[in-house]
Coordinates of C-alpha atoms in Angstrom, one line a residue:
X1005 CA 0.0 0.0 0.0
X1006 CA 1.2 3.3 -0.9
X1007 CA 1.5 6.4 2.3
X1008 CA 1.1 9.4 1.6
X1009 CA 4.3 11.3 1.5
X1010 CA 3.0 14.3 3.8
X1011 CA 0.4 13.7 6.2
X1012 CA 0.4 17.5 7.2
X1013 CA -0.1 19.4 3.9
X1014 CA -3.1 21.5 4.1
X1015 CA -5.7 21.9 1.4
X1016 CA -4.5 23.6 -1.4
X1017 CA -1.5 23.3 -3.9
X1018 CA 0.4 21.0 -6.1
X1019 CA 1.5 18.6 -2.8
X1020 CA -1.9 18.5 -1.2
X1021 CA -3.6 18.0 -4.8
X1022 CA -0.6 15.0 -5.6
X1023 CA -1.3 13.4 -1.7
X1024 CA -5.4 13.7 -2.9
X1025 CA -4.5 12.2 -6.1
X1026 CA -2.6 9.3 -4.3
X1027 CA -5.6 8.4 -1.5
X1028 CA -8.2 8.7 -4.4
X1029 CA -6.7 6.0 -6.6
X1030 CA -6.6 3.7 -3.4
X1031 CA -10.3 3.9 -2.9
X1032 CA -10.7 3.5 -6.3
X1033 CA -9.5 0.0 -6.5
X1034 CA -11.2 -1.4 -3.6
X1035 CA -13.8 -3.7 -3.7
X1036 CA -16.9 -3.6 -1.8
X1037 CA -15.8 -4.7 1.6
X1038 CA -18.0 -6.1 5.0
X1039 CA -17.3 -2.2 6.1
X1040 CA -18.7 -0.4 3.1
X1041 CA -21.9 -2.8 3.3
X1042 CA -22.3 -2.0 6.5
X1043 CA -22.0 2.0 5.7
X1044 CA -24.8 1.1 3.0
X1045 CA -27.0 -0.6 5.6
X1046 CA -26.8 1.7 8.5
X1047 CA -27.1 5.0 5.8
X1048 CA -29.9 3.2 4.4
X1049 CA -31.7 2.3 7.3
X1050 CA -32.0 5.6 8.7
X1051 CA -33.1 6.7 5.1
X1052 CA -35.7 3.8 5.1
X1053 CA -37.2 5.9 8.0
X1054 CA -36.9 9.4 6.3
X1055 CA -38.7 8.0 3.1
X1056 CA -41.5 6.5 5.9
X1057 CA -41.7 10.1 7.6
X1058 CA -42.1 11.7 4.6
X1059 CA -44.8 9.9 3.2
X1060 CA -47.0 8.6 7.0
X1061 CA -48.4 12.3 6.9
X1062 CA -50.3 11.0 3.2
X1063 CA -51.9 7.4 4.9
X1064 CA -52.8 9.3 8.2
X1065 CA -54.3 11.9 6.0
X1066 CA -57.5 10.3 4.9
X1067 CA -58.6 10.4 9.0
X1068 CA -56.8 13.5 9.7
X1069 CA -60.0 15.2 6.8
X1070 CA -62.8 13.6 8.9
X1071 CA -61.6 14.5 12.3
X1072 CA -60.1 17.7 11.4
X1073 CA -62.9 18.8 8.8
X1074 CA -59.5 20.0 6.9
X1075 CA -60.6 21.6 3.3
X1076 CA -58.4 21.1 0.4
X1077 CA -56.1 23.9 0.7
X1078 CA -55.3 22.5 4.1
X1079 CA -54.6 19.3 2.9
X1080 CA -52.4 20.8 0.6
X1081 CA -51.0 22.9 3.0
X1082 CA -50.1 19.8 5.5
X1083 CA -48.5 17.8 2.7
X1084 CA -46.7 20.4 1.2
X1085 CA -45.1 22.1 4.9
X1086 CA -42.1 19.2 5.7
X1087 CA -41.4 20.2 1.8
X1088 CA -40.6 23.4 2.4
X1089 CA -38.7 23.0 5.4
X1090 CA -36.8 20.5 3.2
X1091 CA -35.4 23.3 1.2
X1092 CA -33.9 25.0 3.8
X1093 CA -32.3 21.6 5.1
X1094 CA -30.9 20.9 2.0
X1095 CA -29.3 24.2 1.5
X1096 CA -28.2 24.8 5.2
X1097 CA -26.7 21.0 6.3
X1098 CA -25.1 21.4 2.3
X1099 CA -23.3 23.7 3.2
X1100 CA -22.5 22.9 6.9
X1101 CA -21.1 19.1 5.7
X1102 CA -18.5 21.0 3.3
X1103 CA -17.5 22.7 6.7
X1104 CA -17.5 20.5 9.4
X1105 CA -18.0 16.9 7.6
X1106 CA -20.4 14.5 6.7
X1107 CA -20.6 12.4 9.5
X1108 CA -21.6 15.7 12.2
X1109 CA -24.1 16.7 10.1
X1110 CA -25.9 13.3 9.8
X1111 CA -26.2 13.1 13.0
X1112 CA -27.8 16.5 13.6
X1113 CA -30.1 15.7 11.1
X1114 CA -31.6 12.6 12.5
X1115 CA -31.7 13.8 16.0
X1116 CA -34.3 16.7 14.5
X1117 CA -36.3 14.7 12.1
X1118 CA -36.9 12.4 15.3
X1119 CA -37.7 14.8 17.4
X1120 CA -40.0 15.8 15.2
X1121 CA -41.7 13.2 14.7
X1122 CA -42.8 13.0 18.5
X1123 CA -44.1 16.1 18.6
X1124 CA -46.2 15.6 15.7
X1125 CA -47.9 12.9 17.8
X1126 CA -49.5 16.1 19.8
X1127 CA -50.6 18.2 17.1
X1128 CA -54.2 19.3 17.4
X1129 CA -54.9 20.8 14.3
X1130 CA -54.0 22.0 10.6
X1131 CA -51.6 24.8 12.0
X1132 CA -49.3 22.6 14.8
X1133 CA -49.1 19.8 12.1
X1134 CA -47.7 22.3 9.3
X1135 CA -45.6 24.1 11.8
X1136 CA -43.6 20.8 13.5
X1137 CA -43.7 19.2 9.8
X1138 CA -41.6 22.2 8.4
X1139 CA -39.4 21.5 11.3
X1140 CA -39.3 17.9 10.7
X1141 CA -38.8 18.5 6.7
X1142 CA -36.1 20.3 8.0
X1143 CA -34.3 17.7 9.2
X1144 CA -35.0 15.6 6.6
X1145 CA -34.2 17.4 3.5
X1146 CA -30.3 17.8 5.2
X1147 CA -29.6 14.0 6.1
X1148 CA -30.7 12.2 2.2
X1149 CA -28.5 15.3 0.0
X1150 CA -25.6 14.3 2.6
X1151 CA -26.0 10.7 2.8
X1152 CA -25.6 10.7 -0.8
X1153 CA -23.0 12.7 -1.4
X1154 CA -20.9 10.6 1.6
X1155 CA -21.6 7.1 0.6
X1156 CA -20.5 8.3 -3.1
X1157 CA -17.2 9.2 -2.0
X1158 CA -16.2 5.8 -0.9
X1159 CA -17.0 3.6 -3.9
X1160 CA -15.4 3.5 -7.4
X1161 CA -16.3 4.8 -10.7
X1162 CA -17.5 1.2 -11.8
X1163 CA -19.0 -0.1 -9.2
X1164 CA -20.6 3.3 -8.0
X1165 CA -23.8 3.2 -9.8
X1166 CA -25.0 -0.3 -8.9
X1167 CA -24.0 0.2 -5.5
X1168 CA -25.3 3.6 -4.9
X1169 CA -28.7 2.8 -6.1
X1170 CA -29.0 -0.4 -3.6
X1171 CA -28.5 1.6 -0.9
X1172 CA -30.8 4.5 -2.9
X1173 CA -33.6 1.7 -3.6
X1174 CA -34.4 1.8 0.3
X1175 CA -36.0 5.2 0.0
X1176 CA -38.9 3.5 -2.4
X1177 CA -39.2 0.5 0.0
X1178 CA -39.6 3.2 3.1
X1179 CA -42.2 4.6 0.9
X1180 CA -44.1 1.7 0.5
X1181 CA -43.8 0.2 3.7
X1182 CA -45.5 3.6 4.9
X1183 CA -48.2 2.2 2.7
X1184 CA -48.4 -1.3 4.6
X1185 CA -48.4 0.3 8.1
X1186 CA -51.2 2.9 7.1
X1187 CA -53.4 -0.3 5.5
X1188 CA -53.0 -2.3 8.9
X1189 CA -52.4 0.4 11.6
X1190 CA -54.8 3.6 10.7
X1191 CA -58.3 2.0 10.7
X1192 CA -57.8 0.2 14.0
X1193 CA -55.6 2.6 15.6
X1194 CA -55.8 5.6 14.0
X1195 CA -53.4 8.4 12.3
X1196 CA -51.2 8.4 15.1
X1197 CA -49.8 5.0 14.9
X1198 CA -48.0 6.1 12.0
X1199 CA -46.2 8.2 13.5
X1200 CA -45.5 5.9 16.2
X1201 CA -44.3 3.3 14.4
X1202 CA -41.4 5.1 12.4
X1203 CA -40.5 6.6 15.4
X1204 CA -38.4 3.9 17.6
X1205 CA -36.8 1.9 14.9
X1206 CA -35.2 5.4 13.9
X1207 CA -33.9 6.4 17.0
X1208 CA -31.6 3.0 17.2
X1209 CA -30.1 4.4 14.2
X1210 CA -28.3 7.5 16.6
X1211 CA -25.7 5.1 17.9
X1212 CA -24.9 3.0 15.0
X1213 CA -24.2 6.4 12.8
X1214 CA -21.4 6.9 15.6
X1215 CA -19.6 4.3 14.3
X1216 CA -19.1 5.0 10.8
X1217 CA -16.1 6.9 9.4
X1218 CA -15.7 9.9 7.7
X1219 CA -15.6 10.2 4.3
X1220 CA -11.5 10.0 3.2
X1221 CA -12.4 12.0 0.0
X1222 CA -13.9 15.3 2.1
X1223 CA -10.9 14.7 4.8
X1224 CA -8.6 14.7 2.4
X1225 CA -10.0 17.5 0.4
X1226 CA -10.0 20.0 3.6
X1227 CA -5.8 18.8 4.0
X1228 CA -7.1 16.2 6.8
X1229 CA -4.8 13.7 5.3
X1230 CA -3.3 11.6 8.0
X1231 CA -7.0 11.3 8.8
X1232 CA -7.8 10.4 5.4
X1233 CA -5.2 8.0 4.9
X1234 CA -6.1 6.4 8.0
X1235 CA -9.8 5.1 6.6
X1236 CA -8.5 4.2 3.5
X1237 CA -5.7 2.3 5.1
X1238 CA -8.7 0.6 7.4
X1239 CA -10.1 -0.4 4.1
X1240 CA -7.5 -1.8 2.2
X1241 CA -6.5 -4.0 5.0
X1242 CA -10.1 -4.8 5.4
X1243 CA -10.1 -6.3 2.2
X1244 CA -6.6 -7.9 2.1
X1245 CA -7.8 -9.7 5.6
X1246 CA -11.1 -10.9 3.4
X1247 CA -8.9 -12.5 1.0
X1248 CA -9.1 -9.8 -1.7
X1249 CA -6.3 -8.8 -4.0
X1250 CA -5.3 -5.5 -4.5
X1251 CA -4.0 -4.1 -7.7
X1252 CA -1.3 -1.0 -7.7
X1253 CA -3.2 2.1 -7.6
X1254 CA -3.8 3.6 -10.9
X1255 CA -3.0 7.6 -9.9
X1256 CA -4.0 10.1 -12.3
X1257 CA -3.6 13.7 -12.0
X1258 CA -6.0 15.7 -9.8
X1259 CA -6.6 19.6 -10.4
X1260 CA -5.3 21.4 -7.1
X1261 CA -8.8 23.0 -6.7
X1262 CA -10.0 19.7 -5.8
X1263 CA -8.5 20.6 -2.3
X1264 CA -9.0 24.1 -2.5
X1265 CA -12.0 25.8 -0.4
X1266 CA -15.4 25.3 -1.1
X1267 CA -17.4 28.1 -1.8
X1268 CA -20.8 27.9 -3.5
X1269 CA -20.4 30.6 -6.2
X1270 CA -18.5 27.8 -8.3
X1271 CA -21.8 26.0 -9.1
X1272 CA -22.7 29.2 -11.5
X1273 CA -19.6 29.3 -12.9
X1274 CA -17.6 27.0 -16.0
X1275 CA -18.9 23.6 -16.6
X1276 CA -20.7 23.5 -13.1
X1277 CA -23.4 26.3 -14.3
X1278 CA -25.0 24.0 -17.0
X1279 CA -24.7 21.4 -15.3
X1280 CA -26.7 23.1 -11.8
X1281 CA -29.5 24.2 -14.1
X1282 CA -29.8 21.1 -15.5
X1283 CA -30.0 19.1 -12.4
X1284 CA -32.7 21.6 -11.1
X1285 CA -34.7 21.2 -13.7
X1286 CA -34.8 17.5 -13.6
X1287 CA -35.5 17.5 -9.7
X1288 CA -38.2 19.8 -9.8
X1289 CA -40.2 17.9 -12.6
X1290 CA -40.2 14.6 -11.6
X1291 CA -41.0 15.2 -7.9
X1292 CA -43.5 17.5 -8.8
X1293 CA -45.5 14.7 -10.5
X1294 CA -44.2 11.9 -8.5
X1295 CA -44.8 13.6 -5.2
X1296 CA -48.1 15.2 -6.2
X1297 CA -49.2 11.5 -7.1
X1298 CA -48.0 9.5 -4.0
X1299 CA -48.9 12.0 -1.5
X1300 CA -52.3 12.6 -3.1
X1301 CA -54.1 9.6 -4.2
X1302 CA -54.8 7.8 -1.3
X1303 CA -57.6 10.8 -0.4
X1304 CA -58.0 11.4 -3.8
X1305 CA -59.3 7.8 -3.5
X1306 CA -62.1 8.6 -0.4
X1307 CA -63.1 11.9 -1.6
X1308 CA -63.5 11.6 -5.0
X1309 CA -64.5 8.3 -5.8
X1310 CA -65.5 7.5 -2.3
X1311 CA -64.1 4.7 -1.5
X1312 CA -63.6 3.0 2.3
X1313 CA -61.2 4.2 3.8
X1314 CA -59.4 0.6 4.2
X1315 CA -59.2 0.1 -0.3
X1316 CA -57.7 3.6 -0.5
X1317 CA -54.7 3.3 1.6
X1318 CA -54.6 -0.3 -0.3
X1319 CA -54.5 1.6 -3.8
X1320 CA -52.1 4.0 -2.4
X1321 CA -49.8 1.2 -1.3
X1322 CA -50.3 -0.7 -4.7
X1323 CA -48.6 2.7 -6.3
X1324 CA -45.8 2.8 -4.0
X1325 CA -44.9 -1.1 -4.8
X1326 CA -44.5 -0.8 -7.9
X1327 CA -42.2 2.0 -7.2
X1328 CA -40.5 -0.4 -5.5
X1329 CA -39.7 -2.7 -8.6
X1330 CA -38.9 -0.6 -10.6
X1331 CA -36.2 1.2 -8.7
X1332 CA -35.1 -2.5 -8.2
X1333 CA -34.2 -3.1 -12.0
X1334 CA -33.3 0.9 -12.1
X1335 CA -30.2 0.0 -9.6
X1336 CA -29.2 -3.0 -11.4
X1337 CA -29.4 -1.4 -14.9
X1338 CA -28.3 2.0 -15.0
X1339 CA -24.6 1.2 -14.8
X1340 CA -25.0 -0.5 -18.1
X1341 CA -27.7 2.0 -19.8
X1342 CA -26.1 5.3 -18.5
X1343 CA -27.6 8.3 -16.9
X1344 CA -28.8 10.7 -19.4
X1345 CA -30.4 7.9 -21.9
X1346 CA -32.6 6.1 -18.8
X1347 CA -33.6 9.9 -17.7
X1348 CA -34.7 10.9 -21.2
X1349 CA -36.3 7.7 -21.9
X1350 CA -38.3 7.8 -18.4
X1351 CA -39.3 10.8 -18.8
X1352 CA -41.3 10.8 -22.0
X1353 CA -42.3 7.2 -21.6
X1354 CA -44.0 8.5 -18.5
X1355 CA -46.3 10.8 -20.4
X1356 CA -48.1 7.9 -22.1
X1357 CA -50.1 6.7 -19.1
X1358 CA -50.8 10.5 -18.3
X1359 CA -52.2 11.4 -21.4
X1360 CA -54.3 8.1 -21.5
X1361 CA -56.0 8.8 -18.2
X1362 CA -56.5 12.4 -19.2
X1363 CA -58.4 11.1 -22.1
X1364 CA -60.5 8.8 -20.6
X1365 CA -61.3 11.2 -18.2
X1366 CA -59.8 9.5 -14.8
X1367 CA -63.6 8.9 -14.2
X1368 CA -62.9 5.4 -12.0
X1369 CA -60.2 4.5 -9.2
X1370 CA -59.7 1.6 -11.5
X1371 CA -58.4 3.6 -14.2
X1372 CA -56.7 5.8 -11.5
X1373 CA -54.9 3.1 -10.0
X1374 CA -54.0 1.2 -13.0
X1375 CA -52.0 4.2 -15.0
X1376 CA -51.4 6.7 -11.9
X1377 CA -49.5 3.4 -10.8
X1378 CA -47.6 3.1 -14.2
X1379 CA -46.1 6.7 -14.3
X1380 CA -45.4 6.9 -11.1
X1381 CA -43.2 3.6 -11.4
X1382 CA -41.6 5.5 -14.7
X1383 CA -40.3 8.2 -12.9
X1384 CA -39.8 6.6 -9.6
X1385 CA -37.0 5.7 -11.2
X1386 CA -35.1 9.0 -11.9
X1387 CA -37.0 10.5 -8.8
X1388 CA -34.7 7.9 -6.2
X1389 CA -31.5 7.9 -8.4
X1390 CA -31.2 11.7 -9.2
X1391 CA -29.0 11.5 -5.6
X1392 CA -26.2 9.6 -7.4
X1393 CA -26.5 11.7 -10.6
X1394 CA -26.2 15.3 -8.3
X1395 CA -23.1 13.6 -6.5
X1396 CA -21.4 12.5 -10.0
X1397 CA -22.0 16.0 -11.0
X1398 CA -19.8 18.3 -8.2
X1399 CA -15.8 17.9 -6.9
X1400 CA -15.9 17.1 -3.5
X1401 CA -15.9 20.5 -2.2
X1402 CA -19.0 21.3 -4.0
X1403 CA -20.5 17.6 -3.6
X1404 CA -22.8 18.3 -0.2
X1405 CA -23.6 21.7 -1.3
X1406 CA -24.1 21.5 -4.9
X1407 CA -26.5 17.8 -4.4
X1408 CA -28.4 20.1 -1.3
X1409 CA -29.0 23.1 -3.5
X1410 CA -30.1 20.9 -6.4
X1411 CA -32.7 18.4 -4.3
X1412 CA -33.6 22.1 -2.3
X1413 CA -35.6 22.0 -5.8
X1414 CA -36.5 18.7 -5.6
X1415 CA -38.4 19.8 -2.3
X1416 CA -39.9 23.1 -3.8
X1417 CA -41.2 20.4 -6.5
X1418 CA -42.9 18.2 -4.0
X1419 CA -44.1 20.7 -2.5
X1420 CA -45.8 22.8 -5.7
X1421 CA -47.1 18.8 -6.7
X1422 CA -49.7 18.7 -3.7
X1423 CA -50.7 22.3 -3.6
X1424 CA -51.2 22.3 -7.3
X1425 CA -53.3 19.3 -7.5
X1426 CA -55.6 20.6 -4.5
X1427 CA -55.9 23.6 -6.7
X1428 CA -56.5 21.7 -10.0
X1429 CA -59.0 19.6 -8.3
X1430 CA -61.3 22.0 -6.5
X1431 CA -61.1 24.1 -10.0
X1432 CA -61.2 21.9 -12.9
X1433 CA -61.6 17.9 -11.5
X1434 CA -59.4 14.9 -11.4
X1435 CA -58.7 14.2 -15.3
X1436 CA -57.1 18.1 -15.6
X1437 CA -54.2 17.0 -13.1
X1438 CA -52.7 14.4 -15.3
X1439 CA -52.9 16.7 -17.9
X1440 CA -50.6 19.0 -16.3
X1441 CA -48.4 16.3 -15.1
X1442 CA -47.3 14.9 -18.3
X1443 CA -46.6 18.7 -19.6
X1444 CA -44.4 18.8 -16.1
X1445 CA -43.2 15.2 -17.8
X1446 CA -42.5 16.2 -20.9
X1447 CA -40.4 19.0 -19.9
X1448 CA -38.0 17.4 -18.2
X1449 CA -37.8 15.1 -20.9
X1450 CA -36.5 17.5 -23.5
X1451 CA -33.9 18.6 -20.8
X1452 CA -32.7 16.0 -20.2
X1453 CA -31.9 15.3 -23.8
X1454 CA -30.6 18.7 -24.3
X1455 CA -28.6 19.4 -21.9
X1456 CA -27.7 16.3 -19.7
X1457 CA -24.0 15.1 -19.2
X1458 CA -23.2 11.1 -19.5
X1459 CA -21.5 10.3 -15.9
X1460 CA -21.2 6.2 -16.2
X1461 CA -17.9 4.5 -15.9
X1462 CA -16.3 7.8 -15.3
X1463 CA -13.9 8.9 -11.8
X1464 CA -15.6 11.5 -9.7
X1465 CA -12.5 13.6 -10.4
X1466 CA -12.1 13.2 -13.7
X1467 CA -15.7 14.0 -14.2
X1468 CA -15.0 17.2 -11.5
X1469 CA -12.0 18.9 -11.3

């Protein structure tokens, strides 16, 4: 194994860009080890729990109506609050990770987003639930842009995809066992049960995020280097102890500002400023359909086409699975297909099922269900893989910061999706919002196509100087 030659150099400069150069080819030839699997697990499930906080507010909703006589814009209001508090996560804990790491920042996070979640447990009406679920949002929109941007810095450029999205693919299963425990749990023991059950299983995660170290690629990017080497040098012998053979690092040269500073103004400027609009673009569109769907439907399903309570959690649930599958072949596919061409196709194959219920007039749950489902599926598939995308896009000083400002849109999507629908429903009926979806659809379609960068295969830091 090589050492660095100066464990001391701070960030900045030829030396500390050579040492950076050195410690990234060593990850880059490791394989995944027992360590890095664990890293997935314990990232993933605290995210698991994230994806079920996010969505438990859309199964207790259906009872939260009745016993709140909430009116649409309430609704909307409630679904839409832990969005917005989302952005400001994002784009504070961002840019707190570049400063102080990844691993003190995901800790922070969870301890809010928990905290939260008990004191939504004793909210009495609209007005304490959209207050604590912006706070909770808050939480929760820092700890997924930082997740992903740490467990992206440990793996290599071809094994990166496949193993990102594993980890990723845990977001869609949170969703959908939110789905299960609002079927079972709601009916019998009401809205607050939901809440109850993602609350303990979360907490356990506090102690095993303790463990985990931090990212060599942000250690050795702030001139932490002795630190740096130190988890790499875990890793490797990690993996020589496993039986694994380690070739000679393959080290190619680094810019020096990939230790230099971080400061946010680089994501406007030289190949970053495309590539930030871009990645705005794509976040806002499909979580501004996908979100607007999932959140939605299940009261959609009561008040609309007034259905027991019981078969409309079900229907929402049935959406969410198949969310589920198709993340699944996502992960184990995208390596091979490549960024850019799954986006573009996803996005306009996604519009067929929303015009088709547009033109039939979305007059049955049946039809809802069946092609609602089938969109949502689509672009459940760029919605939970956009993380490892944003990450592929930024050097690691601009990583946390650059993946928090773009999925701040994705929250200002997913946010506008509920709202809008309220609006387009008390105004024009249920056909008119799959209308406006697969415009939303379309959009970030032709985007992608014409401005989209290929990231497969590819080094962070050759991709990211």
């Amino acid at each position: 194994m090589r050492e660095p030659n100066n464990t001391t150099t701070m960030a900045g400069g030829p030396d500390a860009a050579r040492i950076n150069s050195e410690l990234v080819a060593r990850l880059e030839r490791l394989p995944v080890t027992r360590r890095l699997s664990l890293i997935r697990i314990i990232i993933g499930s605290a995210t698991f729990f994230d994806a079920y906080t996010v969505l438990a507010i859309a199964f207790a909703m259906p009872q939260l109506v009745t016993e709140w006589h909430l009116s649409a814009g309430e609704i909307g209001m409630i679904l839409s609050a832990g969005y917005v508090g989302q952005i400001f996560g994002a784009l504070f804990f961002g840019h707190l990770a570049e400063r102080i790491g990844r691993m003190p920042v995901l800790l922070i996070t969870i301890l809010l987003f928990v905290s939260m979640d008990i004191g939504c447990l004793f909210a009495w009406g609209a007005w304490s639930m959209i207050v604590l679920r912006f706070l909770q949002g808050i939480g929760t929109g820092g700890e997924v842009p930082v997740a992903s941007a740490y467990i992206n810095e440990f793996i290599g450029a071809k094994k990166r995809g496949r193993f990102f999205l594993l980890y990723e693919v845990i977001f869609p299963v949170g969703l959908m066992f939110a789905g299960i425990a609002g079927y079972f749990l709601v009916p019998v023991f009401g809205w607050k049960a939901m809440f109850i059950v993602g609350l303990i299983p979360a907490v356990l995660t506090i102690p095993m995020r303790a463990l985990m170290p931090e990212s060599p690629r942000w250690l050795a990017s702030t001139g932490r280097v002795k630190k740096a080497d130190a988890v790499v040098s875990m890793l490797e012998n990690e993996a020589l102890k496993a039986g694994a053979t380690l070739s000679e690092p393959v080290v190619r040269p680094v810019d020096p500002k990939a230790t230099a500073r971080s400061d946010w103004r680089e994501l406007f400027k030289g190949i970053y400023r495309k590539r930030t609009f871009t990645i705005w673009f794509l976040w806002i569109c499909v979580y501004m359909v996908n979100n607007g769907l999932i959140t939605w439907l299940p009261t959609l399903y009561k008040q609309a086409f007034n259905l027991p309570l019981q078969t409309s959690l079900a229907y929402g649930w049935v959406t969410s699975a198949v969310g589920v599958i198709a993340s699944i072949l996502c992960a184990l596919l995208i390596d091979r297909v490549g960024r850019k061409r799954w986006y573009s196709v996803a996005f306009l194959a996604s519009t067929v099922p929303l015009v088709i219920l547009t033109a039939l007039g979305a007059v049955s749950a049946t039809q809802v269900v069946v092609f609602a489902s089938v969109a949502y599926a689509i672009l459940q598939t760029i919605s939970f893989s956009l993380y490892l995308y944003s990450a592929e896009l930024y050097p690691t000083r601009l990583r946390a910061i650059g993946t928090g400002f773009g999925s701040a849109w994705l929250r200002a999507g997913s946010a506008i999706g509920p709202l809008l629908v309220g609006w387009i429903v008390d105004s024009y009926g249920v056909s008119v919002v799959f209308t406006v979806f697969a415009a939303v659809a379309l959009i970030g379609g032709l985007v992608t196509i014409f401005f989209a960068i290929e990231t497969k295969g590819r080094v962070l830091e050759e991709l990211s100087p």
